[in-house]
Tab-separated table of C-alpha atoms in Angstrom:
chain	number	residue	atom	x	y	z
A	920	MET	CA	329.695	64.173	323.843
A	921	ARG	CA	331.159	62.890	320.451
A	922	ARG	CA	328.244	59.982	320.371
A	923	ILE	CA	325.681	62.769	321.361
A	924	LEU	CA	326.639	65.330	318.437
A	925	LEU	CA	326.566	62.402	316.284
A	926	PHE	CA	322.995	61.227	317.003
A	927	SER	CA	322.263	65.015	316.649
A	928	GLY	CA	324.272	65.207	313.102
A	929	LEU	CA	322.243	61.963	312.155
A	930	PHE	CA	318.757	63.074	312.922
A	931	LEU	CA	319.511	66.428	311.268
A	932	GLY	CA	320.613	64.089	308.161
A	933	LEU	CA	317.594	62.286	308.098
A	934	GLY	CA	315.191	65.377	308.726
A	935	ALA	CA	316.485	67.226	305.433
A	936	VAL	CA	316.502	64.154	303.164
A	937	LEU	CA	312.514	63.629	304.354
A	938	ALA	CA	311.730	67.176	303.916
A	939	ALA	CA	313.020	66.948	300.261
A	940	PHE	CA	310.990	63.800	299.790
A	941	GLY	CA	307.969	65.538	301.521
A	942	ILE	CA	307.839	68.853	299.819
A	943	GLY	CA	308.394	67.274	296.544
A	944	VAL	CA	305.469	64.705	296.992
A	945	ILE	CA	302.937	67.860	298.035
A	946	GLY	CA	301.972	68.200	294.172
A	947	GLY	CA	301.521	64.519	293.128
A	948	GLY	CA	298.978	61.964	294.037
A	949	SER	CA	296.202	59.748	292.181
A	950	ALA	CA	292.899	59.855	291.893
A	951	ALA	CA	290.481	57.603	294.310
A	952	LEU	CA	287.193	56.876	295.553
A	953	ALA	CA	286.107	57.702	298.921
A	954	ALA	CA	282.529	56.990	300.177
A	955	GLN	CA	281.933	56.906	303.717
A	956	PRO	CA	284.211	55.626	306.972
A	957	GLU	CA	284.590	52.274	307.291
A	958	PRO	CA	284.844	50.054	310.810
A	959	TRP	CA	287.884	50.082	312.367
A	960	GLN	CA	289.647	52.763	310.269
A	961	TRP	CA	292.647	54.223	311.418
A	962	THR	CA	293.397	56.888	308.912
A	963	PHE	CA	291.829	59.128	306.576
A	964	GLN	CA	289.626	58.086	303.942
A	965	PRO	CA	291.014	57.680	300.247
A	966	ALA	CA	291.397	61.238	298.664
A	967	ALA	CA	288.512	62.166	296.292
A	968	THR	CA	290.286	65.698	295.566
A	969	PRO	CA	293.622	67.033	294.789
A	970	VAL	CA	293.180	68.956	298.000
A	971	MET	CA	292.809	65.752	299.964
A	972	GLU	CA	295.821	64.178	297.886
A	973	ASN	CA	298.079	66.941	299.259
A	974	VAL	CA	296.335	66.892	302.779
A	975	THR	CA	296.922	63.075	303.178
A	976	GLN	CA	300.754	62.941	301.288
A	977	PHE	CA	301.618	66.281	304.242
A	978	ASN	CA	300.100	64.019	307.069
A	979	ASN	CA	302.590	61.211	305.780
A	980	PHE	CA	305.379	62.998	305.608
A	981	LEU	CA	304.777	64.639	309.190
A	982	LEU	CA	304.283	61.312	310.482
A	983	TYR	CA	307.845	60.277	309.379
A	984	VAL	CA	309.620	63.092	311.109
A	985	VAL	CA	307.213	62.488	314.076
A	986	THR	CA	308.612	59.140	314.365
A	987	ILE	CA	312.424	60.004	313.853
A	988	ILE	CA	311.971	62.513	316.554
A	989	THR	CA	310.195	59.992	318.861
A	990	LEU	CA	312.858	56.980	318.098
A	991	PHE	CA	315.690	59.972	318.685
A	992	VAL	CA	314.640	61.313	322.037
A	993	PHE	CA	313.828	57.714	323.625
A	994	GLY	CA	317.042	56.346	322.338
A	995	LEU	CA	318.775	59.113	323.446
A	996	MET	CA	316.972	58.578	326.897
A	997	GLY	CA	318.041	55.040	326.880
A	998	TYR	CA	321.675	55.747	326.202
A	999	THR	CA	321.787	58.241	328.803
A	1000	MET	CA	320.332	56.084	331.566
A	1001	TRP	CA	323.067	53.267	330.546
A	1002	ARG	CA	325.966	55.485	329.889
A	1003	PHE	CA	325.644	57.773	333.185
A	1004	ARG	CA	324.076	54.891	335.248
A	1005	ALA	CA	325.250	55.257	339.087
A	1006	SER	CA	327.257	51.625	339.098
A	1007	ALA	CA	329.612	53.020	336.196
A	1008	ASN	CA	329.869	56.597	337.620
A	1009	PRO	CA	330.122	56.821	341.569
A	1010	THR	CA	331.242	60.198	341.001
A	1011	PRO	CA	328.479	62.140	339.462
A	1012	SER	CA	329.341	64.613	336.738
A	1013	LYS	CA	329.163	68.834	337.727
A	1014	THR	CA	328.823	69.972	334.413
A	1015	SER	CA	326.410	72.770	334.411
A	1016	HIS	CA	326.417	73.516	330.603
A	1017	ASN	CA	327.707	72.865	327.067
A	1018	THR	CA	327.671	75.667	324.827
A	1019	LEU	CA	328.219	73.394	321.827
A	1020	ILE	CA	325.206	71.183	322.403
A	1021	GLU	CA	322.748	73.854	323.561
A	1022	VAL	CA	323.637	75.698	320.053
A	1023	VAL	CA	322.789	72.274	318.395
A	1024	TRP	CA	319.482	71.714	320.149
A	1025	THR	CA	318.616	75.092	319.259
A	1026	ILE	CA	319.099	74.998	315.962
A	1027	ILE	CA	317.697	71.539	315.330
A	1028	PRO	CA	314.259	72.502	316.262
A	1029	ILE	CA	314.390	75.705	314.064
A	1030	VAL	CA	315.297	73.372	310.863
A	1031	ILE	CA	312.474	71.169	311.743
A	1032	LEU	CA	309.810	74.038	311.794
A	1033	VAL	CA	310.903	75.565	308.529
A	1034	VAL	CA	311.034	71.821	307.003
A	1035	ILE	CA	307.533	71.563	308.252
A	1036	ALA	CA	306.460	75.022	307.285
A	1037	VAL	CA	307.614	75.142	304.014
A	1038	PRO	CA	304.911	72.273	302.382
A	1039	SER	CA	302.434	73.676	305.134
A	1040	PHE	CA	302.414	77.116	303.678
A	1041	ARG	CA	302.277	76.049	300.031
A	1042	LEU	CA	299.294	73.756	301.128
A	1043	LEU	CA	297.731	76.321	302.437
A	1044	SER	CA	297.924	78.565	299.739
A	1045	HIS	CA	296.576	76.017	297.358
A	1046	VAL	CA	293.525	75.605	299.368
A	1047	ARG	CA	292.700	79.103	299.863
A	1048	ALA	CA	293.258	80.359	296.275
A	1049	ILE	CA	289.854	79.543	294.752
A	1050	PRO	CA	290.008	78.663	291.081
A	1051	GLU	CA	287.482	79.859	288.295
A	1052	ALA	CA	284.799	77.735	289.233
A	1053	GLY	CA	282.689	75.585	286.754
A	1054	ILE	CA	279.466	75.354	289.001
A	1055	THR	CA	278.656	77.352	292.200
A	1056	VAL	CA	276.233	75.900	294.883
A	1057	LYS	CA	275.365	77.497	298.108
A	1058	ALA	CA	274.848	75.020	301.245
A	1059	VAL	CA	272.837	76.474	304.342
A	1060	GLY	CA	272.727	75.082	307.815
A	1061	TYR	CA	269.448	74.595	309.538
A	1062	GLN	CA	268.729	73.089	313.051
A	1063	TRP	CA	269.374	69.858	311.857
A	1064	TYR	CA	269.394	69.343	308.168
A	1065	TRP	CA	271.085	71.058	305.226
A	1066	GLY	CA	269.710	73.030	302.354
A	1067	TYR	CA	271.219	73.648	299.032
A	1068	GLU	CA	270.702	76.285	296.529
A	1069	TYR	CA	271.967	76.540	292.878
A	1070	PRO	CA	272.406	80.170	292.081
A	1071	ASP	CA	273.797	79.457	288.724
A	1072	HIS	CA	271.122	77.560	287.824
A	1073	GLY	CA	268.158	79.473	288.085
A	1074	GLY	CA	268.199	79.645	291.836
A	1075	PHE	CA	266.409	76.669	292.678
A	1076	ALA	CA	266.863	74.953	296.174
A	1077	PHE	CA	266.090	72.002	298.360
A	1078	ASP	CA	266.584	70.547	301.693
A	1079	SER	CA	268.495	67.512	302.618
A	1080	LEU	CA	267.288	65.519	305.544
A	1081	MET	CA	268.454	62.162	307.255
A	1082	LEU	CA	266.496	59.029	306.878
A	1083	GLU	CA	265.548	57.084	309.563
A	1084	ASP	CA	266.700	53.158	309.688
A	1085	GLY	CA	263.587	52.044	308.310
A	1086	GLU	CA	263.814	54.433	305.102
A	1087	ARG	CA	267.481	54.625	304.484
A	1088	GLY	CA	267.882	51.240	302.616
A	1089	ALA	CA	271.239	50.399	301.416
A	1090	GLN	CA	272.581	53.560	302.603
A	1091	PRO	CA	274.772	53.921	305.667
A	1092	ARG	CA	272.958	54.793	309.260
A	1093	LEU	CA	273.065	58.074	310.372
A	1094	LEU	CA	274.671	59.234	307.021
A	1095	ALA	CA	271.521	58.510	304.668
A	1096	THR	CA	269.562	61.413	303.247
A	1097	ASP	CA	266.779	62.097	301.225
A	1098	THR	CA	268.221	64.098	298.658
A	1099	ALA	CA	271.758	64.869	297.774
A	1100	LEU	CA	274.085	67.806	296.617
A	1101	VAL	CA	274.837	66.749	293.231
A	1102	VAL	CA	277.992	67.627	291.362
A	1103	PRO	CA	279.787	67.102	287.841
A	1104	VAL	CA	282.726	65.031	288.149
A	1105	ASP	CA	286.006	66.926	286.972
A	1106	THR	CA	284.759	70.241	287.676
A	1107	ASN	CA	285.890	73.214	290.124
A	1108	VAL	CA	283.110	73.584	292.803
A	1109	ARG	CA	282.608	76.659	294.341
A	1110	LEU	CA	280.551	76.159	297.635
A	1111	LEU	CA	279.216	79.357	299.726
A	1112	VAL	CA	278.328	78.125	303.319
A	1113	THR	CA	276.489	79.774	305.556
A	1114	ALA	CA	273.724	79.259	308.130
A	1115	ALA	CA	270.069	80.147	309.099
A	1116	ASP	CA	270.318	79.747	313.068
A	1117	VAL	CA	273.185	78.562	315.054
A	1118	ILE	CA	277.020	77.833	313.712
A	1119	HIS	CA	277.323	74.273	311.886
A	1120	SER	CA	280.354	73.102	309.819
A	1121	TRP	CA	279.925	71.640	306.315
A	1122	ALA	CA	282.604	68.417	306.482
A	1123	MET	CA	283.376	66.139	303.898
A	1124	PRO	CA	286.447	64.070	304.719
A	1125	SER	CA	287.175	62.454	301.348
A	1126	PHE	CA	287.448	66.061	299.651
A	1127	GLY	CA	289.660	67.394	302.151
A	1128	VAL	CA	286.745	70.318	302.898
A	1129	LYS	CA	285.543	71.685	306.562
A	1130	MET	CA	284.116	75.346	306.457
A	1131	ASP	CA	282.128	76.729	309.387
A	1132	ALA	CA	278.258	77.708	308.508
A	1133	VAL	CA	278.072	80.901	310.498
A	1134	PRO	CA	274.566	83.161	310.287
A	1135	GLY	CA	274.832	86.321	308.692
A	1136	LYS	CA	278.034	85.481	307.139
A	1137	ILE	CA	278.989	83.437	303.755
A	1138	ASN	CA	282.245	81.260	303.723
A	1139	GLU	CA	283.555	79.749	300.804
A	1140	VAL	CA	285.648	76.758	299.731
A	1141	TRP	CA	286.276	74.723	296.724
A	1142	PHE	CA	286.479	71.400	295.419
A	1143	ARG	CA	287.212	69.346	292.529
A	1144	VAL	CA	286.142	65.621	292.988
A	1145	ASN	CA	288.350	63.254	290.354
A	1146	LYS	CA	285.910	60.368	290.221
A	1147	THR	CA	282.219	59.574	289.885
A	1148	GLY	CA	280.231	58.304	293.222
A	1149	THR	CA	278.385	59.077	296.537
A	1150	TYR	CA	280.128	60.584	299.066
A	1151	TYR	CA	279.352	61.108	303.103
A	1152	GLY	CA	280.277	63.795	305.656
A	1153	GLN	CA	278.476	65.333	308.508
A	1154	CYS	CA	278.065	68.654	310.624
A	1155	SER	CA	281.382	69.061	312.518
A	1156	GLU	CA	280.265	71.634	314.939
A	1157	LEU	CA	278.224	71.286	317.832
A	1158	CYS	CA	274.866	72.843	316.995
A	1159	GLY	CA	272.354	71.298	319.443
A	1160	ILE	CA	270.495	68.276	320.571
A	1161	ARG	CA	270.517	66.867	317.235
A	1162	HIS	CA	273.725	67.616	316.142
A	1163	ALA	CA	274.746	63.890	315.128
A	1164	PHE	CA	271.689	63.624	313.143
A	1165	MET	CA	272.627	66.074	310.253
A	1166	PRO	CA	274.272	64.106	307.568
A	1167	ILE	CA	275.775	65.072	304.171
A	1168	ARG	CA	275.391	63.445	300.730
A	1169	VAL	CA	277.512	64.425	297.684
A	1170	GLU	CA	276.634	62.745	294.299
A	1171	VAL	CA	279.247	63.066	292.077
A	1172	VAL	CA	278.155	61.963	288.323
A	1173	SER	CA	279.544	62.552	284.808
A	1174	GLN	CA	278.556	65.770	283.007
A	1175	LYS	CA	275.886	63.928	280.900
A	1176	LYS	CA	273.945	62.923	283.791
A	1177	PHE	CA	274.449	66.356	285.798
A	1178	LYS	CA	272.681	67.644	282.602
A	1179	ALA	CA	269.725	65.532	283.075
A	1180	TRP	CA	269.709	66.128	286.771
A	1181	LEU	CA	269.701	69.895	286.410
A	1182	LYS	CA	266.604	69.604	284.059
A	1183	GLU	CA	264.870	67.329	286.248
A	1184	ALA	CA	265.761	69.424	289.424
A	1185	GLN	CA	264.623	72.468	288.218
A	1186	ARG	CA	261.262	71.178	287.420
A	1187	GLU	CA	260.732	69.787	290.652
A	1188	TYR	CA	262.349	71.980	293.013
A	1189	GLY	CA	261.960	75.341	291.230
A	1190	ALA	CA	258.357	75.949	292.056
A	1191	ALA	CA	258.856	74.353	295.574
A	1192	PHE	CA	260.998	77.535	296.656
A	1193	PRO	CA	259.305	80.571	295.109
A	1194	HIS	CA	259.790	82.638	298.044
A	1195	THR	CA	262.594	84.800	299.411
A	1196	ILE	CA	264.707	82.914	302.053
A	1197	LYS	CA	265.613	84.718	304.736
A	1198	LEU	CA	269.422	83.926	306.234
A	1199	ALA	CA	269.761	86.029	309.301
A	1200	ASN	CA	270.676	89.151	307.785
A	1201	ILE	CA	271.096	87.843	304.252
A	1202	GLU	CA	268.752	87.135	301.662
A	1203	THR	CA	268.746	85.426	298.625
A	1204	LYS	CA	266.409	84.780	295.997
């Protein structure tokens, strides 16, 4: 009995220490470049936004908690099988319950859930609170490609189509596109997401962003990329026969390069989409 209570107390103490550590690290993190998934990759892509840094740290914290719980349960099972084996206990115990142990194994899970919930709710609040945006972009899902609009810069729009193997050059297979969503580095980007036909999902793992694109509805999410580079994602909602061929490419560039790209894009795409684009029951010009 005392040994079981000792194990429980040790487990609770370790959980409290890890909780303090986990809650403290949620606000930290360093910049990292994440471009694409790698062969034999076991975990997340390196974080490219503050949100994804926090998601990664919270995931690592939960891994500690799960590991301790697993070791404790297996250790307790092993101890119980050895301590109460038939050869050492020819007359089995007839104990029906133990109030103290029942209270302990009720309180400990409650404490664990609270320890997990506090940083979880803090992270969810951080993700949902959209800060003042430096740029707004609209992503429209089609079967089976993405279209992008820049309402803050004249409303020009263009489509982003997957490149076949003979066209992609050095870009990764099934992730290469003919055009990319271009955004400036160190800038809050407000992303409006919708669809023109069926439900899609705009997902960028290294940004910590995954937002459903629903016909007739505009969802919004935000991200702030802290390092220039090329980032890849994919549609993450089954949307038909070519769902697997609906990649996303985001080019994060310096402010100077973004301004130059804007001028060129306004000339190239401004006249290419002069008509009103109808998205289910939503119209945007």
